[in-house]
Tab-separated table of C-alpha atoms in Angstrom:
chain	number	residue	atom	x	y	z
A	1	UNK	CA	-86.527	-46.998	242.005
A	2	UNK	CA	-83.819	-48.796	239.831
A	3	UNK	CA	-80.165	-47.441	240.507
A	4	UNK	CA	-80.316	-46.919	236.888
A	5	UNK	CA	-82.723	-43.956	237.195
A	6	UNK	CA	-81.129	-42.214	239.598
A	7	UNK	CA	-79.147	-38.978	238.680
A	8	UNK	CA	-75.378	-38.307	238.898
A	9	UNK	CA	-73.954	-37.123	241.913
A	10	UNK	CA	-77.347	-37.680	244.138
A	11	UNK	CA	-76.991	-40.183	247.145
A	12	UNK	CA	-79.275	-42.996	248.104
A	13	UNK	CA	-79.009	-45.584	250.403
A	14	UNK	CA	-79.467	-48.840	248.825
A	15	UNK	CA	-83.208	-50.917	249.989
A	16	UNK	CA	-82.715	-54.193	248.041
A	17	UNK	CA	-80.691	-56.176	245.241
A	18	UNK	CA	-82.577	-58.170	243.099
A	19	UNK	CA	-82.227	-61.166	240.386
A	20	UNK	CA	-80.638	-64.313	240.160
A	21	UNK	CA	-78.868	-65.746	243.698
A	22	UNK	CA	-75.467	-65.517	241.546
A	23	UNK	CA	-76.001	-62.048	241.258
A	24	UNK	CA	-77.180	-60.711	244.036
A	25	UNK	CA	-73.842	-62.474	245.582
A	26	UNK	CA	-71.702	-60.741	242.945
A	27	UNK	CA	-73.138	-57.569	243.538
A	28	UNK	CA	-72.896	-57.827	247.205
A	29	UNK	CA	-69.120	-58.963	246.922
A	30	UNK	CA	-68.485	-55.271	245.673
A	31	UNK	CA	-70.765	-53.829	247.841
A	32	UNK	CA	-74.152	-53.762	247.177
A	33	UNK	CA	-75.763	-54.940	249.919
A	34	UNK	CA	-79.276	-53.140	251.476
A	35	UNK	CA	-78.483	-50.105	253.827
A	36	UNK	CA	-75.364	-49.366	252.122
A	37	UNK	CA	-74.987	-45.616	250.665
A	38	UNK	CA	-74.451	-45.108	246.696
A	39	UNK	CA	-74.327	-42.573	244.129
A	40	UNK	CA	-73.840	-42.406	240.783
A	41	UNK	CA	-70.016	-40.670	239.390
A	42	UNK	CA	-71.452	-41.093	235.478
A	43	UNK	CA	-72.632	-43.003	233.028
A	44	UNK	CA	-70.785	-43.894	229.687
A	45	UNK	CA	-71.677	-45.990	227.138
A	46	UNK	CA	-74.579	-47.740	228.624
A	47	UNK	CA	-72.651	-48.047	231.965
A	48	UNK	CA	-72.737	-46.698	235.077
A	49	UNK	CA	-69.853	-45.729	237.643
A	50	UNK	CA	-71.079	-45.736	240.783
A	51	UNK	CA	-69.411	-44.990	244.556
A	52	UNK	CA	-70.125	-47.398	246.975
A	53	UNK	CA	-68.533	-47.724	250.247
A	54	UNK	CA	-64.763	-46.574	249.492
A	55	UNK	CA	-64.410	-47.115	245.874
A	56	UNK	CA	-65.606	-46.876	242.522
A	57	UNK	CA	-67.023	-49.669	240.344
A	58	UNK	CA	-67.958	-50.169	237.195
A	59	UNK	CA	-71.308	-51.631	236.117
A	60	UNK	CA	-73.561	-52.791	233.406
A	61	UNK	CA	-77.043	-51.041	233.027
A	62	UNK	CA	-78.764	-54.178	233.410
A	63	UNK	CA	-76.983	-54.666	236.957
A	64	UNK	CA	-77.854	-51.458	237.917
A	65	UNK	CA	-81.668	-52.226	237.224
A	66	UNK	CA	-81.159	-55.139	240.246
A	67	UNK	CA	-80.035	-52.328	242.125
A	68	UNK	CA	-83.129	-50.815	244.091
A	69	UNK	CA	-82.779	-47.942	246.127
């Protein structure tokens, strides 16, 4: 499922990024890449914070549909 359908606080482990090459290699620059853990800290205004690795970051609902975990 999306990372956009996933509920706050619950942990996945991340299976694939999808889209464009441009943003699969932004999104792996922050830390998306597949096998790494995630979770969702909240959602505000059509965005999502989400916990990856050692930080927080900041993303667009449409980035977080690439997002499959």
């Amino acid at each position: 499922m999306p990372l956009s359908m996933a509920g706050l606080g619950e942990h996945f482990l991340i299976k694939k990024v999808s889209g464009k090459e441009e943003t699969r290699r932004f999104l792996e620059n922050l830390g998306f890449v597949a096998g790494a853990e995630v979770s969702v800290v909240s959602e505000i205004a059509g965005n999502v914070i989400v916990q990856v690795r050692d930080s927080r970051v900041a993303i667009s609902r449409e980035m977080a549909q690439k997002i499959i975990v």
